[in-house]
């Protein structure tokens, strides 16, 4: 994943987080937003995951 892809993923995570917190009507926006870049790098470039197959052994 290149820098632009990680940046786009971070933006998508922020949007999903804001929608979730807005739908719930409560939550801690600051704490949620402070980990977005870390999550984007981990899920986008480091961790070996397949969302389509949650039982994937990797």
Tab-separated table of N, CA and C in Angstrom:
chain	number	residue	atom	x	y	z
A	1	UNK	N	0.835	-1.173	0.000
A	1	UNK	CA	0.000	0.000	0.000
A	1	UNK	C	0.883	1.240	0.000
A	2	UNK	N	0.554	2.199	-0.841
A	2	UNK	CA	1.348	3.425	-0.850
A	2	UNK	C	0.727	4.466	0.089
A	3	UNK	N	1.398	5.591	0.214
A	3	UNK	CA	0.969	6.623	1.163
A	3	UNK	C	-0.432	7.135	0.829
A	4	UNK	N	-0.716	7.336	-0.450
A	4	UNK	CA	-2.034	7.847	-0.835
A	4	UNK	C	-3.137	6.853	-0.482
A	5	UNK	N	-2.885	5.567	-0.660
A	5	UNK	CA	-3.884	4.549	-0.317
A	5	UNK	C	-4.133	4.508	1.188
A	6	UNK	N	-3.080	4.634	1.977
A	6	UNK	CA	-3.240	4.667	3.436
A	6	UNK	C	-4.002	5.922	3.850
A	7	UNK	N	-3.699	7.046	3.207
A	7	UNK	CA	-4.413	8.294	3.487
A	7	UNK	C	-5.898	8.153	3.163
A	8	UNK	N	-6.208	7.536	2.038
A	8	UNK	CA	-7.609	7.321	1.656
A	8	UNK	C	-8.307	6.383	2.629
A	9	UNK	N	-7.611	5.337	3.059
A	9	UNK	CA	-8.186	4.413	4.033
A	9	UNK	C	-8.453	5.132	5.352
A	10	UNK	N	-7.526	5.978	5.783
A	10	UNK	CA	-7.720	6.748	7.023
A	10	UNK	C	-8.946	7.649	6.904
A	11	UNK	N	-9.116	8.281	5.756
A	11	UNK	CA	-10.303	9.120	5.534
A	11	UNK	C	-11.576	8.288	5.637
A	12	UNK	N	-11.571	7.107	5.016
A	12	UNK	CA	-12.748	6.233	5.062
A	12	UNK	C	-13.055	5.781	6.489
A	13	UNK	N	-12.015	5.506	7.268
A	13	UNK	CA	-12.205	5.112	8.669
A	13	UNK	C	-12.808	6.274	9.459
A	14	UNK	N	-12.309	7.490	9.220
A	14	UNK	CA	-12.860	8.669	9.905
A	14	UNK	C	-14.343	8.851	9.590
A	15	UNK	N	-14.694	8.730	8.313
A	15	UNK	CA	-16.095	8.897	7.905
A	15	UNK	C	-16.967	7.842	8.573
A	16	UNK	N	-16.527	6.586	8.552
A	16	UNK	CA	-17.306	5.506	9.172
A	16	UNK	C	-17.442	5.722	10.674
A	17	UNK	N	-16.372	6.200	11.311
A	17	UNK	CA	-16.408	6.460	12.748
A	17	UNK	C	-17.384	7.583	13.077
A	18	UNK	N	-17.318	8.669	12.322
A	18	UNK	CA	-18.233	9.790	12.553
A	18	UNK	C	-19.685	9.376	12.343
A	19	UNK	N	-19.943	8.594	11.312
A	19	UNK	CA	-21.310	8.113	11.072
A	19	UNK	C	-21.787	7.247	12.235
A	20	UNK	N	-20.922	6.361	12.708
A	20	UNK	CA	-21.296	5.482	13.816
A	20	UNK	C	-21.589	6.270	15.083
A	21	UNK	N	-20.715	7.207	15.420
A	21	UNK	CA	-20.919	7.998	16.633
A	21	UNK	C	-22.148	8.892	16.517
A	22	UNK	N	-22.389	9.418	15.325
A	22	UNK	CA	-23.574	10.247	15.111
A	22	UNK	C	-24.843	9.410	15.245
A	23	UNK	N	-24.842	8.220	14.669
A	23	UNK	CA	-26.006	7.334	14.770
A	23	UNK	C	-26.278	6.933	16.217
A	24	UNK	N	-25.206	6.710	16.983
A	24	UNK	CA	-25.366	6.338	18.388
A	24	UNK	C	-25.844	7.517	19.231
A	25	UNK	N	-25.425	8.701	18.856
A	25	UNK	CA	-25.808	9.887	19.607
A	25	UNK	C	-24.871	10.207	20.755
A	26	UNK	N	-23.823	9.435	20.908
A	26	UNK	CA	-22.833	9.711	21.946
A	26	UNK	C	-21.532	9.027	21.561
A	27	UNK	N	-20.476	9.386	22.242
A	27	UNK	CA	-19.175	8.775	22.000
A	27	UNK	C	-18.070	9.799	22.175
A	28	UNK	N	-16.851	9.336	22.119
A	28	UNK	CA	-15.685	10.195	22.304
A	28	UNK	C	-14.990	10.371	20.958
A	29	UNK	N	-15.267	11.478	20.310
A	29	UNK	CA	-14.715	11.729	18.987
A	29	UNK	C	-13.191	11.832	19.006
A	30	UNK	N	-12.660	12.510	19.993
A	30	UNK	CA	-11.211	12.712	20.056
A	30	UNK	C	-10.441	11.413	20.148
A	31	UNK	N	-10.870	10.547	21.039
A	31	UNK	CA	-10.201	9.261	21.184
A	31	UNK	C	-10.321	8.412	19.937
A	32	UNK	N	-11.481	8.468	19.321
A	32	UNK	CA	-11.705	7.692	18.104
A	32	UNK	C	-10.839	8.194	16.956
A	33	UNK	N	-10.709	9.499	16.844
A	33	UNK	CA	-9.936	10.081	15.745
A	33	UNK	C	-8.430	9.959	15.960
A	34	UNK	N	-7.995	9.834	17.210
A	34	UNK	CA	-6.558	9.818	17.489
A	34	UNK	C	-5.874	8.535	17.038
A	35	UNK	N	-6.622	7.485	16.803
A	35	UNK	CA	-6.011	6.213	16.407
A	35	UNK	C	-6.219	5.881	14.931
A	36	UNK	N	-6.811	6.783	14.181
A	36	UNK	CA	-7.170	6.479	12.793
A	36	UNK	C	-5.950	6.140	11.937
A	37	UNK	N	-4.896	6.931	11.988
A	37	UNK	CA	-3.724	6.669	11.156
A	37	UNK	C	-3.078	5.335	11.517
A	38	UNK	N	-3.022	5.036	12.812
A	38	UNK	CA	-2.461	3.756	13.252
A	38	UNK	C	-3.284	2.600	12.704
A	39	UNK	N	-4.603	2.698	12.805
A	39	UNK	CA	-5.474	1.648	12.276
A	39	UNK	C	-5.321	1.508	10.770
A	40	UNK	N	-5.224	2.623	10.060
A	40	UNK	CA	-5.090	2.578	8.604
A	40	UNK	C	-3.813	1.854	8.195
A	41	UNK	N	-2.714	2.138	8.869
A	41	UNK	CA	-1.455	1.468	8.541
A	41	UNK	C	-1.517	-0.011	8.906
A	42	UNK	N	-2.028	-0.323	10.099
A	42	UNK	CA	-2.098	-1.726	10.512
A	42	UNK	C	-2.992	-2.551	9.598
A	43	UNK	N	-4.214	-2.086	9.379
A	43	UNK	CA	-5.162	-2.846	8.567
A	43	UNK	C	-4.848	-2.777	7.079
A	44	UNK	N	-4.226	-1.692	6.630
A	44	UNK	CA	-3.966	-1.537	5.212
A	44	UNK	C	-2.640	-2.078	4.736
A	45	UNK	N	-1.639	-2.124	5.610
A	45	UNK	CA	-0.308	-2.470	5.140
A	45	UNK	C	0.422	-3.525	5.961
A	46	UNK	N	0.047	-3.739	7.203
A	46	UNK	CA	0.822	-4.631	8.060
A	46	UNK	C	0.124	-5.969	8.299
A	47	UNK	N	-1.099	-5.909	8.788
A	47	UNK	CA	-1.810	-7.135	9.156
A	47	UNK	C	-2.263	-7.894	7.914
A	48	UNK	N	-2.207	-9.207	8.012
A	48	UNK	CA	-2.691	-10.052	6.924
A	48	UNK	C	-4.103	-10.494	7.281
A	49	UNK	N	-5.091	-9.777	6.727
A	49	UNK	CA	-6.486	-10.103	7.009
A	49	UNK	C	-7.262	-10.178	5.704
A	50	UNK	N	-8.346	-10.919	5.741
A	50	UNK	CA	-9.258	-11.012	4.603
A	50	UNK	C	-10.665	-10.829	5.143
A	51	UNK	N	-11.216	-9.615	5.053
A	51	UNK	CA	-12.549	-9.361	5.599
A	51	UNK	C	-13.623	-10.276	5.013
A	52	UNK	N	-13.410	-10.737	3.787
A	52	UNK	CA	-14.380	-11.632	3.154
A	52	UNK	C	-14.322	-13.035	3.741
A	53	UNK	N	-13.205	-13.357	4.403
A	53	UNK	CA	-13.035	-14.692	4.989
A	53	UNK	C	-12.477	-14.549	6.407
A	54	UNK	N	-13.346	-14.254	7.402
A	54	UNK	CA	-12.868	-14.025	8.770
A	54	UNK	C	-12.202	-15.244	9.409
A	55	UNK	N	-12.429	-16.429	8.869
A	55	UNK	CA	-11.803	-17.636	9.415
A	55	UNK	C	-10.479	-17.968	8.731
A	56	UNK	N	-9.995	-17.076	7.872
A	56	UNK	CA	-8.732	-17.283	7.178
A	56	UNK	C	-7.629	-17.487	8.213
A	57	UNK	N	-6.850	-18.569	8.124
A	57	UNK	CA	-5.869	-18.889	9.172
A	57	UNK	C	-4.708	-17.908	9.296
A	58	UNK	N	-4.407	-17.123	8.292
A	58	UNK	CA	-3.321	-16.145	8.403
A	58	UNK	C	-3.693	-15.123	9.415
